[in-house]
XYZ file of C-alpha atoms in Angstrom:
486
model
C 0.050 -0.119 0.234
C 1.020 3.564 -0.585
C 2.582 6.006 1.840
C 1.309 9.041 0.544
C -0.531 10.651 3.835
C 3.066 10.275 5.131
C 3.724 13.464 3.750
C 3.375 17.331 3.994
C -0.343 19.093 2.639
C 2.015 21.410 0.321
C 3.755 18.174 -0.703
C 0.449 16.486 -1.575
C -0.375 19.309 -3.339
C 2.342 19.468 -5.361
C 1.529 15.617 -6.372
C -1.922 16.097 -7.237
C -1.053 19.360 -9.100
C 0.957 17.253 -11.252
C -1.049 14.928 -11.515
C 1.119 12.330 -10.148
C -1.391 11.312 -7.671
C -5.277 11.266 -7.588
C -7.501 12.337 -4.939
C -8.848 8.409 -4.745
C -5.289 7.106 -3.922
C -5.577 9.404 -0.887
C -9.353 8.435 0.002
C -8.512 4.695 -0.603
C -5.139 5.057 1.380
C -7.310 6.499 4.379
C -9.874 3.716 4.842
C -7.160 0.830 4.325
C -5.742 2.703 7.435
C -8.808 2.924 9.399
C -10.078 -0.594 8.267
C -6.112 -1.630 10.020
C -6.650 0.328 13.055
C -10.405 -0.436 13.720
C -9.268 -1.139 16.975
C -8.822 3.126 17.796
C -11.976 3.150 17.793
C -11.656 6.771 16.251
C -14.516 7.043 14.222
C -18.379 6.611 14.578
C -19.506 6.844 10.831
C -17.514 6.403 7.878
C -18.631 8.429 4.812
C -16.559 5.825 2.182
C -19.000 5.681 -0.669
C -19.275 9.037 -1.020
C -15.510 10.150 -0.255
C -14.861 7.640 -2.905
C -17.294 9.188 -5.284
C -16.585 12.480 -4.756
C -12.651 11.502 -4.704
C -13.618 10.531 -8.715
C -15.365 13.669 -9.662
C -12.621 15.673 -8.819
C -10.148 14.100 -11.214
C -12.040 16.316 -13.986
C -11.369 19.687 -12.101
C -8.288 22.394 -11.537
C -5.656 21.639 -8.220
C -6.819 25.316 -7.228
C -6.105 25.493 -3.511
C -3.486 23.290 -1.261
C -6.910 21.479 0.612
C -8.419 20.552 -3.059
C -8.501 16.081 -2.510
C -7.108 16.257 0.876
C -8.985 13.922 3.301
C -10.439 15.314 6.452
C -12.001 14.124 9.656
C -15.099 15.749 11.527
C -15.493 15.253 14.941
C -19.602 13.994 15.503
C -21.212 17.038 17.033
C -20.701 18.935 13.559
C -23.720 18.748 11.096
C -23.219 17.215 8.090
C -26.159 16.781 5.792
C -26.958 13.199 4.681
C -24.114 11.807 6.827
C -25.218 10.448 10.491
C -24.637 12.553 13.697
C -24.689 11.050 16.724
C -22.844 13.153 19.341
C -21.688 9.934 20.628
C -24.935 9.270 21.685
C -28.039 6.921 21.917
C -30.164 9.853 21.516
C -29.036 10.999 18.067
C -27.988 6.762 16.891
C -30.253 7.551 14.087
C -29.573 11.186 13.145
C -29.274 12.395 9.834
C -29.066 16.422 9.501
C -30.985 17.563 6.795
C -28.182 20.360 6.396
C -24.434 21.238 6.899
C -22.919 23.605 9.558
C -20.750 26.412 7.853
C -17.661 24.515 8.601
C -18.433 21.686 6.436
C -19.600 24.732 3.951
C -16.633 26.121 4.087
C -14.682 22.365 3.733
C -16.301 21.445 1.147
C -16.009 24.691 -1.308
C -12.474 23.673 -1.084
C -12.523 20.342 -2.096
C -11.856 18.799 0.677
C -12.704 15.310 1.264
C -14.634 14.359 4.036
C -14.024 10.943 5.680
C -16.020 9.900 8.448
C -17.004 11.102 11.806
C -14.943 10.756 14.736
C -16.049 9.539 18.100
C -16.174 11.930 21.396
C -17.456 12.229 24.860
C -21.002 11.886 24.646
C -22.465 15.803 23.477
C -18.866 16.808 24.136
C -19.476 16.241 28.137
C -16.094 14.604 29.137
C -12.267 14.971 29.237
C -11.602 10.970 28.534
C -14.030 10.055 25.190
C -14.998 7.208 27.649
C -18.951 8.848 28.170
C -19.086 7.930 24.391
C -22.571 5.586 23.478
C -19.714 3.993 20.888
C -16.846 3.292 23.510
C -14.058 4.860 23.736
C -11.500 5.524 21.637
C -8.419 4.076 22.387
C -4.817 6.467 22.031
C -2.580 5.547 19.296
C 0.734 6.004 21.696
C -0.614 3.078 23.591
C -3.489 1.397 23.364
C -4.063 0.901 27.134
C -4.154 4.733 27.278
C -7.135 7.213 27.127
C -7.200 9.914 23.934
C -8.596 12.479 26.450
C -12.065 14.285 25.602
C -13.884 15.286 24.268
C -12.704 15.115 20.705
C -10.707 12.104 22.045
C -11.757 10.108 18.667
C -10.150 13.814 16.119
C -6.933 12.956 18.162
C -6.108 9.746 17.881
C -7.134 9.446 13.732
C -4.700 12.469 13.452
C -1.809 10.775 15.717
C -1.804 7.283 14.153
C -2.100 9.434 10.559
C -5.027 7.792 9.702
C -5.560 11.361 8.164
C -3.945 14.388 7.564
C -7.058 16.691 9.234
C -9.850 16.781 11.313
C -12.168 19.469 12.788
C -12.492 19.120 17.013
C -14.709 21.330 18.939
C -13.821 23.470 22.409
C -16.344 24.443 25.696
C -13.711 23.619 28.243
C -10.245 21.956 27.083
C -11.857 19.493 24.199
C -9.742 20.566 21.920
C -6.007 21.010 23.466
C -5.868 18.015 26.078
C -6.280 15.318 23.760
C -3.901 16.551 21.752
C -1.644 17.080 24.217
C -2.425 13.459 25.497
C -1.990 12.228 21.792
C 1.041 14.784 20.106
C -0.509 16.644 17.781
C -1.211 20.003 17.485
C -4.849 21.538 18.182
C -6.423 24.902 18.424
C -9.164 26.411 20.434
C -9.427 29.743 18.732
C -10.663 33.279 19.555
C -14.381 32.798 20.461
C -16.171 34.215 17.387
C -13.617 33.447 15.303
C -15.079 30.515 13.379
C -19.145 30.101 12.912
C -20.807 27.457 15.727
C -23.859 27.440 12.842
C -24.330 23.529 12.751
C -22.404 22.379 15.564
C -24.253 20.794 18.072
C -24.912 23.388 21.197
C -22.878 21.982 24.645
C -22.751 25.468 26.346
C -23.378 28.495 23.764
C -21.322 30.926 25.274
C -17.881 28.388 25.596
C -18.014 26.482 22.931
C -15.495 27.051 19.710
C -14.734 24.272 16.506
C -10.936 24.514 16.108
C -8.487 22.495 13.656
C -6.489 19.529 15.070
C -3.350 18.474 13.168
C -0.038 17.076 12.638
C 2.176 20.051 12.357
C 2.068 23.549 13.385
C 2.085 25.285 10.060
C -0.953 22.902 8.755
C -2.851 23.824 11.713
C -2.651 27.844 10.998
C -3.522 26.863 7.002
C -6.712 25.151 7.983
C -8.050 28.139 10.241
C -7.364 30.341 7.644
C -10.048 28.630 5.912
C -12.149 27.933 8.738
C -12.517 31.604 9.805
C -15.578 34.502 8.761
C -18.201 36.375 9.704
C -21.760 34.034 9.295
C -24.741 35.682 9.401
C -26.402 32.602 10.199
C -24.149 32.882 13.695
C -24.313 36.041 15.216
C -21.955 35.677 17.928
C -19.348 35.388 14.842
C -17.172 38.186 14.418
C -16.482 39.936 11.202
C -12.757 40.313 10.957
C -10.929 41.109 7.976
C -9.191 38.210 6.344
C -5.370 37.620 7.577
C -3.264 34.795 6.633
C -2.108 32.826 10.111
C 0.860 31.928 8.788
C 2.319 35.422 7.878
C 4.878 35.179 11.068
C 5.412 31.410 11.088
C 9.425 31.436 10.640
C 10.069 34.857 12.623
C 12.570 35.438 15.052
C 11.177 35.072 19.003
C 14.109 37.369 20.315
C 12.500 40.045 22.463
C 9.098 38.394 22.818
C 7.739 38.268 26.311
C 5.948 35.175 27.779
C 4.202 34.992 30.681
C 4.185 31.893 32.470
C 1.397 31.646 35.620
C 2.658 30.692 38.735
C -0.854 28.770 39.446
C -0.299 26.643 36.684
C 3.434 25.365 37.065
C 2.202 23.904 40.571
C 2.698 20.541 43.168
C -0.439 19.083 41.344
C 1.399 19.065 37.756
C 3.069 16.088 37.291
C 7.575 16.329 37.834
C 7.325 14.988 34.322
C 5.337 17.247 32.768
C 7.165 20.082 34.561
C 10.590 18.837 33.771
C 9.739 19.301 29.956
C 7.974 22.726 30.816
C 11.019 24.070 32.337
C 13.420 22.893 29.112
C 10.977 24.625 27.128
C 11.324 28.212 29.328
C 15.185 27.535 29.242
C 15.339 27.126 25.223
C 12.818 30.253 24.886
C 15.671 32.201 27.028
C 18.075 31.379 25.220
C 16.714 31.930 21.874
C 16.073 35.666 23.332
C 12.414 35.560 24.676
C 11.882 36.975 27.829
C 9.760 34.578 30.526
C 8.619 36.580 33.612
C 6.495 33.985 36.544
C 3.080 36.166 37.108
C 0.210 36.152 38.918
C -3.431 36.625 37.195
C -6.695 36.758 39.419
C -9.428 34.598 39.160
C -8.435 31.633 37.815
C -8.671 29.337 40.477
C -12.027 30.388 40.234
C -12.726 29.389 36.791
C -13.288 25.713 37.284
C -16.493 26.724 39.261
C -17.772 29.487 37.123
C -17.188 27.032 34.343
C -19.512 23.916 36.171
C -22.417 26.706 36.210
C -21.954 28.142 33.249
C -21.771 24.925 31.234
C -24.322 23.060 32.919
C -26.688 25.430 32.633
C -26.734 26.202 29.248
C -26.405 22.605 28.403
C -29.173 22.165 30.855
C -31.015 24.608 28.487
C -29.887 23.328 25.111
C -30.745 19.683 25.698
C -34.236 20.909 26.123
C -34.557 20.032 22.683
C -34.242 16.113 22.603
C -37.481 15.249 23.888
C -38.593 12.110 21.709
C -40.988 14.670 19.471
C -39.311 16.018 17.129
C -36.114 13.778 15.662
C -33.786 11.809 17.648
C -34.320 8.594 19.909
C -38.509 8.030 20.804
C -39.158 5.651 23.797
C -41.156 3.145 21.820
C -45.382 2.930 23.163
C -45.430 5.789 25.907
C -48.104 6.137 28.014
C -48.636 9.941 27.990
C -46.815 13.155 27.012
C -45.302 12.821 30.136
C -43.881 9.724 29.590
C -42.831 10.245 26.380
C -40.251 12.936 27.760
C -39.086 11.226 30.864
C -38.351 8.144 29.296
C -37.147 9.019 26.148
C -34.330 11.298 28.134
C -33.869 8.893 30.460
C -32.942 6.182 28.181
C -31.805 8.264 25.538
C -28.996 10.296 27.263
C -25.951 8.378 28.959
C -25.109 8.970 33.116
C -22.515 12.191 32.658
C -25.075 14.150 30.383
C -27.852 13.587 32.927
C -25.997 14.369 35.941
C -25.036 18.176 34.155
C -28.707 18.713 33.042
C -30.304 18.002 36.031
C -27.431 20.182 38.493
C -28.400 22.604 35.503
C -31.924 22.648 35.418
C -31.168 23.148 39.153
C -28.765 26.518 38.541
C -31.121 28.320 36.545
C -34.421 27.486 38.422
C -36.248 30.567 39.653
C -33.909 32.540 41.611
C -31.149 30.625 41.668
C -30.294 31.903 38.640
C -29.554 35.198 39.885
C -27.577 33.451 42.487
C -25.251 31.646 40.322
C -25.309 31.544 36.309
C -25.812 35.595 36.659
C -23.147 35.933 39.451
C -20.673 33.440 37.492
C -21.391 35.842 34.592
C -19.695 38.824 36.306
C -17.191 37.089 38.081
C -16.374 35.809 34.360
C -15.881 39.144 32.797
C -13.484 39.927 35.348
C -11.082 36.772 34.503
C -11.414 38.100 31.212
C -10.234 41.587 32.294
C -7.702 39.594 33.976
C -5.809 37.925 31.292
C -6.446 41.632 29.017
C -4.327 43.536 31.841
C -1.439 40.501 31.568
C -1.522 41.095 28.140
C -0.380 44.992 27.716
C 2.650 43.868 29.571
C 3.090 40.112 27.746
C 2.424 38.651 23.785
C 1.423 35.120 24.821
C 1.134 33.354 28.028
C 1.788 29.394 28.140
C 2.194 26.739 30.661
C 1.382 22.784 30.776
C -1.865 21.777 29.051
C -2.293 18.799 31.008
C -1.107 17.942 35.044
C 0.147 14.282 33.402
C 0.343 12.355 30.232
C -2.801 10.344 29.308
C -3.343 7.712 31.641
C -5.170 4.241 31.527
C -9.059 3.276 30.123
C -9.446 1.341 32.795
C -8.377 3.992 35.528
C -11.389 5.350 37.823
C -9.700 8.940 38.498
C -11.027 9.299 41.734
C -8.238 12.527 42.770
C -10.186 15.578 42.744
C -7.473 17.730 43.320
C -5.550 16.559 39.977
C -9.429 16.747 38.031
C -9.418 20.037 39.057
C -6.063 21.253 38.513
C -6.261 19.404 35.078
C -9.342 21.871 34.280
C -7.776 25.192 35.988
C -4.984 24.316 32.906
C -7.490 25.159 29.721
C -10.657 26.115 31.216
C -9.842 30.295 31.709
C -9.188 30.209 27.930
C -13.204 29.287 27.212
C -14.312 32.009 30.034
C -12.327 34.297 28.960
C -12.564 33.714 24.793
C -9.318 33.742 24.267
C -6.947 31.366 21.698
C -5.700 28.308 22.996
C -3.463 25.510 21.640
C -1.184 22.672 22.280
C 2.158 21.794 20.941
C 3.759 18.564 21.913
C 7.166 19.181 23.696
C 8.549 15.971 24.584
C 7.941 12.385 26.215
C 7.838 10.747 29.893
C 9.856 8.086 30.447
C 7.179 5.738 28.848
C 7.255 7.834 25.856
C 3.810 9.646 25.859
C 2.953 12.782 24.892
C 3.669 15.924 26.779
C 1.850 19.045 25.515
C 2.889 23.030 25.682
C -0.435 25.265 26.313
C -0.065 28.755 24.253
C -2.627 31.708 25.151
C -2.928 34.020 23.005
C -4.426 37.510 23.307
C -7.990 37.861 21.360
C -7.577 37.540 17.729
C -3.716 37.161 18.031
C -3.750 33.640 16.722
C -0.942 34.313 14.171
C 1.453 35.313 17.545
C 1.003 32.004 18.831
C 1.328 29.770 15.982
C 4.704 31.883 15.316
C 6.272 30.702 18.746
C 4.460 27.179 18.359
C 6.352 26.882 14.683
C 9.413 27.823 16.216
C 8.990 25.637 19.430
C 8.102 22.522 16.558
C 11.233 23.774 14.424
C 13.435 22.998 17.558
C 12.546 20.217 19.161
C 12.183 18.939 15.739
C 10.372 15.907 17.774
C 9.467 12.282 15.999
C 5.655 12.431 16.801
C 4.632 9.031 15.045
C 3.701 6.278 17.371
C 5.230 3.134 17.356
C 3.459 0.722 19.582
C -0.534 1.297 18.816
C -0.296 1.823 15.517
C -0.549 -0.447 11.776
C 0.446 1.097 9.161
C 1.412 -1.884 6.361
C-alpha cells in the first residue's frame, strides 16, 4: 500500500497538481489505514461511498488550493448533511441532518474530502471520551491509555496518521487536552472566529470549533479556511481576512512571555514540569523574556465553568424530547411518559448529571444567585487576562497535569481533576485563543504538551511561537506501538 498520507499537505498538493497522484489514491489509503487500525475506535460513522465518489469526480477539476482532494475527519457533533451525526449518544444514534454546518460548507468549497465522523464524549461532556455510547477511542501511543476528550476520536486519528486533518470542538479544553495526550497540534481559536452554526450546542457562550493537525503550519493553514463572519451565527466576528501562517519562521527575539505561577503548581506531575522548564530555558536562550506572573481569579474558573456550562447545557439539550427528531421511547403511556423515558433511555449518566445540575442552577432565583453571578466573575477573569496582555505577548504553561492515563483507571483524585481543568478552562471563560503543541515525552514515551494562550484574535503570534518550538525540538511524533501502518 502507498504511504502518501505520511507526506505534508503541501507535498500532497504538488503531487496532485502534477497529476502524479489522484484524490482517490489518498481516500483509498485513508480507508485502508482506518480498517487496519479499527481497534483504535476513532470513527463512529464512515463516509466511504460518498468520499470515493467525490474523489473520482475531483479528477476532472483543476487543483486550485492546497486542500483540494485532501482527506479530513469531522467530530461527530458537527452537522453534516446526509451523514449520520450522533454526538456519540443513543439520543441521536440514527440522526441524519438535512443541512451542513458552516464549517462543512467551507470545507466542501475547498474540495476537501470528508472521510467520516469521529468518536467523542457524549454531547462533548467529558475529558476522556469514555462517555461515548459507542465505546471509548484508544490512544495510538498506547492502546491501554485514554485519548482525552471530548475530541478524542479526532485527536487519535491525526496521531495515528489515518487522515492528515480533523475538526474538533472546545468548550473547556476539548481540543487542547486530547491533543496533549496524543502528541498533535490543536487550536481553540478566539470565541467568534469560527461560525458555530451547525455545531450541536453544549454551552453556547463557550463552544468553539477548531483545527487539529500533525504540524503547526498545517494547523494555521486550515484555520485560514474556517474563519469568517456568518449571518447564521450572530456571535461570529467580522474580521479582516488574514493569513495565520504570516509570522511562522519569524524570530522570537524579544518576545515577552508570561507563565502563571498557578499553572506550575505541585499538582502538575514532575515529568510534565521538567519538559515545560526545558522549553522555558530554550526560549530564554533564543532571546525571549520569560516572567512568572499571577492572574487574578483563574482559580475560580472551574467553578464558574461548571455553573455556566451546565446551566447552558440543560437549556440546549431540552430540545431532545422524543418528539421532533432523535431517539423516542417506544409505546409511551402519556406525553409526560414520552419525555421522561426518552431522556432517561437516550442520555448517558454524565449527560443526565449535567442536565440535572444545570436545571437546578437555572431554576427560579438560583439563576440570579449562581448563573448571573458567575457571568460577572467570568468578566473579571477576562479583564485579568487582558491586563496581562498589556505587558506580555503570550502566556504559556502545561496543557495537562500528566500524560494520558489508563482506559480502565478510575481517576478519583479531585485535586488532579480540578487542576487539569484549571489549565485549560480559563481560556474558554475569557474567550481567548489557546493551543497545544507537543514538546516531549515521559519515561514511557507518552506525549507531553505545552499550552500557548494568546490575546483575542492574535492566533498568528501563537503559531509563530509554536512553529519555532516545533522546529527547534524536531520531535518524532509517529507512534510506534499502537498503530498498524502496513
